[in-house]
Backbone as a ProteinNet text record, in pm:
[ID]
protein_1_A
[PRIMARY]
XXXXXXXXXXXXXXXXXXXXXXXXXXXXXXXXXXXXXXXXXXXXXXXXXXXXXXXXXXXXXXXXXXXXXXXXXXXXXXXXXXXXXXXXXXXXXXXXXXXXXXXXX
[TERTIARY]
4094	4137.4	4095.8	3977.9	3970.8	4014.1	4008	4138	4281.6	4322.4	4419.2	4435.5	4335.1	4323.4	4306.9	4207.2	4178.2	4316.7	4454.6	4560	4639.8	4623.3	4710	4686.9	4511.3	4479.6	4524.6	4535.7	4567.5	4703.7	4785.2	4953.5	4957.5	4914	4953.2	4884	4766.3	4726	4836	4890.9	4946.4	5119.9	5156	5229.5	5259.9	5109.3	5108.2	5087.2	5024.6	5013.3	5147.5	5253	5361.1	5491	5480.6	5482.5	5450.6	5328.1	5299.3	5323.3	5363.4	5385.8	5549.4	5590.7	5764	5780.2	5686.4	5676.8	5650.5	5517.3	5460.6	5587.9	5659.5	5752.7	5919.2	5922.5	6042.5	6034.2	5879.9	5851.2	5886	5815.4	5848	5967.6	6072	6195	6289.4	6202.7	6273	6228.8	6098	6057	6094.1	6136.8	6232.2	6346	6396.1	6562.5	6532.7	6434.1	6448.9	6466.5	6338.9	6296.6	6416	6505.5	6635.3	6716.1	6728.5	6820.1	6796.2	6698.7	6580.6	6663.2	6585.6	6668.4	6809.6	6865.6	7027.5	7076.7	7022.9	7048.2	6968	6872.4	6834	6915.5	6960.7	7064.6	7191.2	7223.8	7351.8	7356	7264	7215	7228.7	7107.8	7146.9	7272.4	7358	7471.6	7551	7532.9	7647.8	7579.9	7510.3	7400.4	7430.1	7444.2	7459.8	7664.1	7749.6	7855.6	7910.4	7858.7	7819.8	7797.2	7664.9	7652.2	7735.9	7805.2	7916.9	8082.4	8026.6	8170	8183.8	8027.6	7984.2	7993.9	7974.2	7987.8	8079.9	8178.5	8331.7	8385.7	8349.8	8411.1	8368.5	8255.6	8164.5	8263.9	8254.4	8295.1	8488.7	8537.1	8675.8	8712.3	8608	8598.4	8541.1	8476.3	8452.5	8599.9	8629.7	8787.8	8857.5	8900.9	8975.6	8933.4	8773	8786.5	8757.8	8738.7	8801.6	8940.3	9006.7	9123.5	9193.2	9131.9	9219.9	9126.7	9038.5	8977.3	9053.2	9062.9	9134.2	9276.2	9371.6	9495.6	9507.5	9351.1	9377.8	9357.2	9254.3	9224.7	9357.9	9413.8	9514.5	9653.9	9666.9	9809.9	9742.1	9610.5	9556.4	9610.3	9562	9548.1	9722.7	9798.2	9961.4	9989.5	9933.2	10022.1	10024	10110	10141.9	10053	10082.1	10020.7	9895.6	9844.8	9711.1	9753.5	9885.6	9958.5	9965.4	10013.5	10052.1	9954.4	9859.1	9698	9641.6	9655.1	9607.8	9768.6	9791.1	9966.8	9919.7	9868.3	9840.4	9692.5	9613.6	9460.7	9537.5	9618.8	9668.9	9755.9	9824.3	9864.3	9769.1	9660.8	9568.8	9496.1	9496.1	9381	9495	9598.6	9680.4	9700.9	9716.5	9722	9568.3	9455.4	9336.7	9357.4	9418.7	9446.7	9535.5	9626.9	9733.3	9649.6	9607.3	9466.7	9368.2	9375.9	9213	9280.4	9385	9471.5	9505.4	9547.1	9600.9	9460.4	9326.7	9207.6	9214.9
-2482.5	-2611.3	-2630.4	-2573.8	-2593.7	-2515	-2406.3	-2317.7	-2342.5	-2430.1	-2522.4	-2652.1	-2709.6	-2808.3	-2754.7	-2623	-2578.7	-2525.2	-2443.1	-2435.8	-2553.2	-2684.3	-2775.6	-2839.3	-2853	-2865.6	-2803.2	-2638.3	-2593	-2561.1	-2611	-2582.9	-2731.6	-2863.5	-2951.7	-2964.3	-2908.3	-2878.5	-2807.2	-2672.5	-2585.1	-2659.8	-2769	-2846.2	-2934.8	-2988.3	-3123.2	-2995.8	-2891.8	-2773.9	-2822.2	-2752.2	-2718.5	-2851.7	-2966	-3051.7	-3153.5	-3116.6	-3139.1	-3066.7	-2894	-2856.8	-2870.5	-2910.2	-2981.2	-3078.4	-3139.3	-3270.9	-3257	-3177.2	-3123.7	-3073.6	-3026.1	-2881.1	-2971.7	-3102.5	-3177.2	-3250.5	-3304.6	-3389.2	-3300.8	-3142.6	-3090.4	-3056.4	-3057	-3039.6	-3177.7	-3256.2	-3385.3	-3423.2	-3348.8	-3407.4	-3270	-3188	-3092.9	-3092.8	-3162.4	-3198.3	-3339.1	-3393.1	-3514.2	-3471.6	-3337.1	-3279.5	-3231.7	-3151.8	-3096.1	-3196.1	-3314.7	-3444.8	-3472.6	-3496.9	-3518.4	-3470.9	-3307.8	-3221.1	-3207.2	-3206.3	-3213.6	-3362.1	-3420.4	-3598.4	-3581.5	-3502.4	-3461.1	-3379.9	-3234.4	-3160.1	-3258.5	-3313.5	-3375.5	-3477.6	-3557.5	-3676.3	-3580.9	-3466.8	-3323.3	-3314.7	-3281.9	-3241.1	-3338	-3448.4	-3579.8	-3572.4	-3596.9	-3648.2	-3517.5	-3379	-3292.2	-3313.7	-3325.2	-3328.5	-3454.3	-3612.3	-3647.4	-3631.5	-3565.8	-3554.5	-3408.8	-3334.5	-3250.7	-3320.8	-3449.1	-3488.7	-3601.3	-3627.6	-3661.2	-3610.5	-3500.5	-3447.1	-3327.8	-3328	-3288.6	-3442	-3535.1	-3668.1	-3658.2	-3666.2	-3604.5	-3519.7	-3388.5	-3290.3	-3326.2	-3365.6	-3396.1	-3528	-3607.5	-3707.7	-3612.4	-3590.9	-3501.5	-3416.2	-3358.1	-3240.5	-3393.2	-3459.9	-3566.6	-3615.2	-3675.8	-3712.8	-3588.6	-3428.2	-3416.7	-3360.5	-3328.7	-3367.3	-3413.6	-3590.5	-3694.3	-3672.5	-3662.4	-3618.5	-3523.9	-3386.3	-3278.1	-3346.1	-3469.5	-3475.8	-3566	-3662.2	-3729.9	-3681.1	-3617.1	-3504.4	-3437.3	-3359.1	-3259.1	-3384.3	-3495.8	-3574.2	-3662.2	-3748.6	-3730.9	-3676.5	-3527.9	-3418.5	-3430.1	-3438.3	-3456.6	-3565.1	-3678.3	-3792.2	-3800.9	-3838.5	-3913.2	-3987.8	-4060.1	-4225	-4265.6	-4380.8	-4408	-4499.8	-4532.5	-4603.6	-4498.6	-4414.9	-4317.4	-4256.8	-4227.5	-4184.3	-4259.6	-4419.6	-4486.4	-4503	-4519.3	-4474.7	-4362.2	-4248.2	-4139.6	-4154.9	-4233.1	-4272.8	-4368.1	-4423.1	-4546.1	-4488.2	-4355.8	-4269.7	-4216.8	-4128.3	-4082.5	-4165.2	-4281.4	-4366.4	-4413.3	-4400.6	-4455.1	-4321.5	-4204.4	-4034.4	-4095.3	-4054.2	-4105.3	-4194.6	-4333.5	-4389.3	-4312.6	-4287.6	-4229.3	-4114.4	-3988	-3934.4	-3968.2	-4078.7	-4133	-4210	-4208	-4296.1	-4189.8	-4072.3	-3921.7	-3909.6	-3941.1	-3886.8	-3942.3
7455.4	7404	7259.2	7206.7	7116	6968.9	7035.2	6967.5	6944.3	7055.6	7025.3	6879.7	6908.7	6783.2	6681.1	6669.9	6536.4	6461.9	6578.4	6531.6	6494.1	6584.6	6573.6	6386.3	6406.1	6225.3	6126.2	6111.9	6057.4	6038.7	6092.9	6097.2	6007.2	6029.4	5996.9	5844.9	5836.7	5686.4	5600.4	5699.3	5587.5	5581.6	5665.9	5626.4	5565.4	5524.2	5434.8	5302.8	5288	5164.2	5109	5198.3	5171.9	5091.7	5189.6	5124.3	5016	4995.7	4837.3	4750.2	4824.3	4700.9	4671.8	4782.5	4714.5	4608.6	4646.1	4563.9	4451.9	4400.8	4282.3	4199.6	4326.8	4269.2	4175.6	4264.2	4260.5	4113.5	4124.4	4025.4	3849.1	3849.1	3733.2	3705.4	3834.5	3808.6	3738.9	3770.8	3732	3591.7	3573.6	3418	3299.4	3358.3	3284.2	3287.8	3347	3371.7	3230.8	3246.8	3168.1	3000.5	2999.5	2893.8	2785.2	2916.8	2835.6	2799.3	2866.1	2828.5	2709.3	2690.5	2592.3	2452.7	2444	2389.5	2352.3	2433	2424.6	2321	2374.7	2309.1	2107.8	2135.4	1992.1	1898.3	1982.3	1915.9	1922.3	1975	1985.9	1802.2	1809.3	1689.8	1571.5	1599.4	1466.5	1400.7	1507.2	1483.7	1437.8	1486.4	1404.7	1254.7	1257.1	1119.6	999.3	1095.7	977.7	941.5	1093.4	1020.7	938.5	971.5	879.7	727.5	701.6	570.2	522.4	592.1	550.4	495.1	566.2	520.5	410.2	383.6	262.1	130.9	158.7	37.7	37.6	92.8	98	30.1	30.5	-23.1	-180.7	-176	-281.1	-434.6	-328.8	-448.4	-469.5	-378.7	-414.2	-514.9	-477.6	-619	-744.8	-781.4	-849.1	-898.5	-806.8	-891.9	-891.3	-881.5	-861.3	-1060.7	-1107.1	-1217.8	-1295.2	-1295.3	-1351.1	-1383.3	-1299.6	-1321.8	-1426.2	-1368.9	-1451.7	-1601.9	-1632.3	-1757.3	-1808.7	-1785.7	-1856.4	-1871	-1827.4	-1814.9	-1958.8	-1954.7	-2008.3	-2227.6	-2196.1	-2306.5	-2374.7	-2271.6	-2318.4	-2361.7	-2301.7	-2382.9	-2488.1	-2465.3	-2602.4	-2738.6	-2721	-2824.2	-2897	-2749.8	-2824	-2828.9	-2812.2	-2860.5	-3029.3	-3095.8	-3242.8	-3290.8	-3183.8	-3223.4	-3100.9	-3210	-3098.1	-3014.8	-3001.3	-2870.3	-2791.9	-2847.6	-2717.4	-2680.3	-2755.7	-2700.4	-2594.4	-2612.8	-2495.1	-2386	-2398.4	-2259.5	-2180.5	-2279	-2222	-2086.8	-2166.4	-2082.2	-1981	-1992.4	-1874.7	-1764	-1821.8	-1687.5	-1632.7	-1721.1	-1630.5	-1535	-1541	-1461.6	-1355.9	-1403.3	-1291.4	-1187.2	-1241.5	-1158.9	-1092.4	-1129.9	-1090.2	-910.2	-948.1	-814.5	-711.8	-776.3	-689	-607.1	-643.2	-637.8	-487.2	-568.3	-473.4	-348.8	-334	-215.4	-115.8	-199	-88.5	5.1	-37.7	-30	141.1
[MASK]
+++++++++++++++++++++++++++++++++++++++++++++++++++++++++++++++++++++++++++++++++++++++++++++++++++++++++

């Protein structure tokens, strides 16, 4: 009989073992499941934030060719106009190319 209990103890020990170690086992699965969320939600923010500032300065450098552009347009009819009417006609198309320009954008 008492070999009995000492098994009955020890089965129910190595069952409560076993069940804690599910638990132990469930709990790190759940706080590494959280961990990678975690993670993922970080790379995810990365990635906006970098394409974001990629499309910043793709805005950036196309303003940029955009004035000069209208600079070299406005330079080169400058150089041929006659008159200093037509020198400024010439600056009043470029700024107007300029918008037109910045509207395609």
């Amino acid at each position: 009989a008492t070999a009995t209990v000492v098994e009955a103890v020890a089965e129910a020990v190595a069952t409560e073992a076993i069940t804690s170690m599910r638990v132990v086992q469930a709990v790190a699965a759940r706080e590494a499941s959280a961990s990678a969320a975690a993670a993922a939600v970080a790379l995810d923010a990365r990635a906006s934030a970098e394409s974001e500032a990629a499309a910043r300065a793709a805005a950036a450098q196309r303003e940029r060719e955009i004035e000069e552009a209208v600079a070299k347009v406005a330079v080169e009819a400058c150089a041929h106009a006659v008159t200093a009417e037509a020198a400024e006609a010439a600056v009043v198309v470029a700024a107007a190319t300029a918008v037109g320009l910045r509207a395609q954008v």
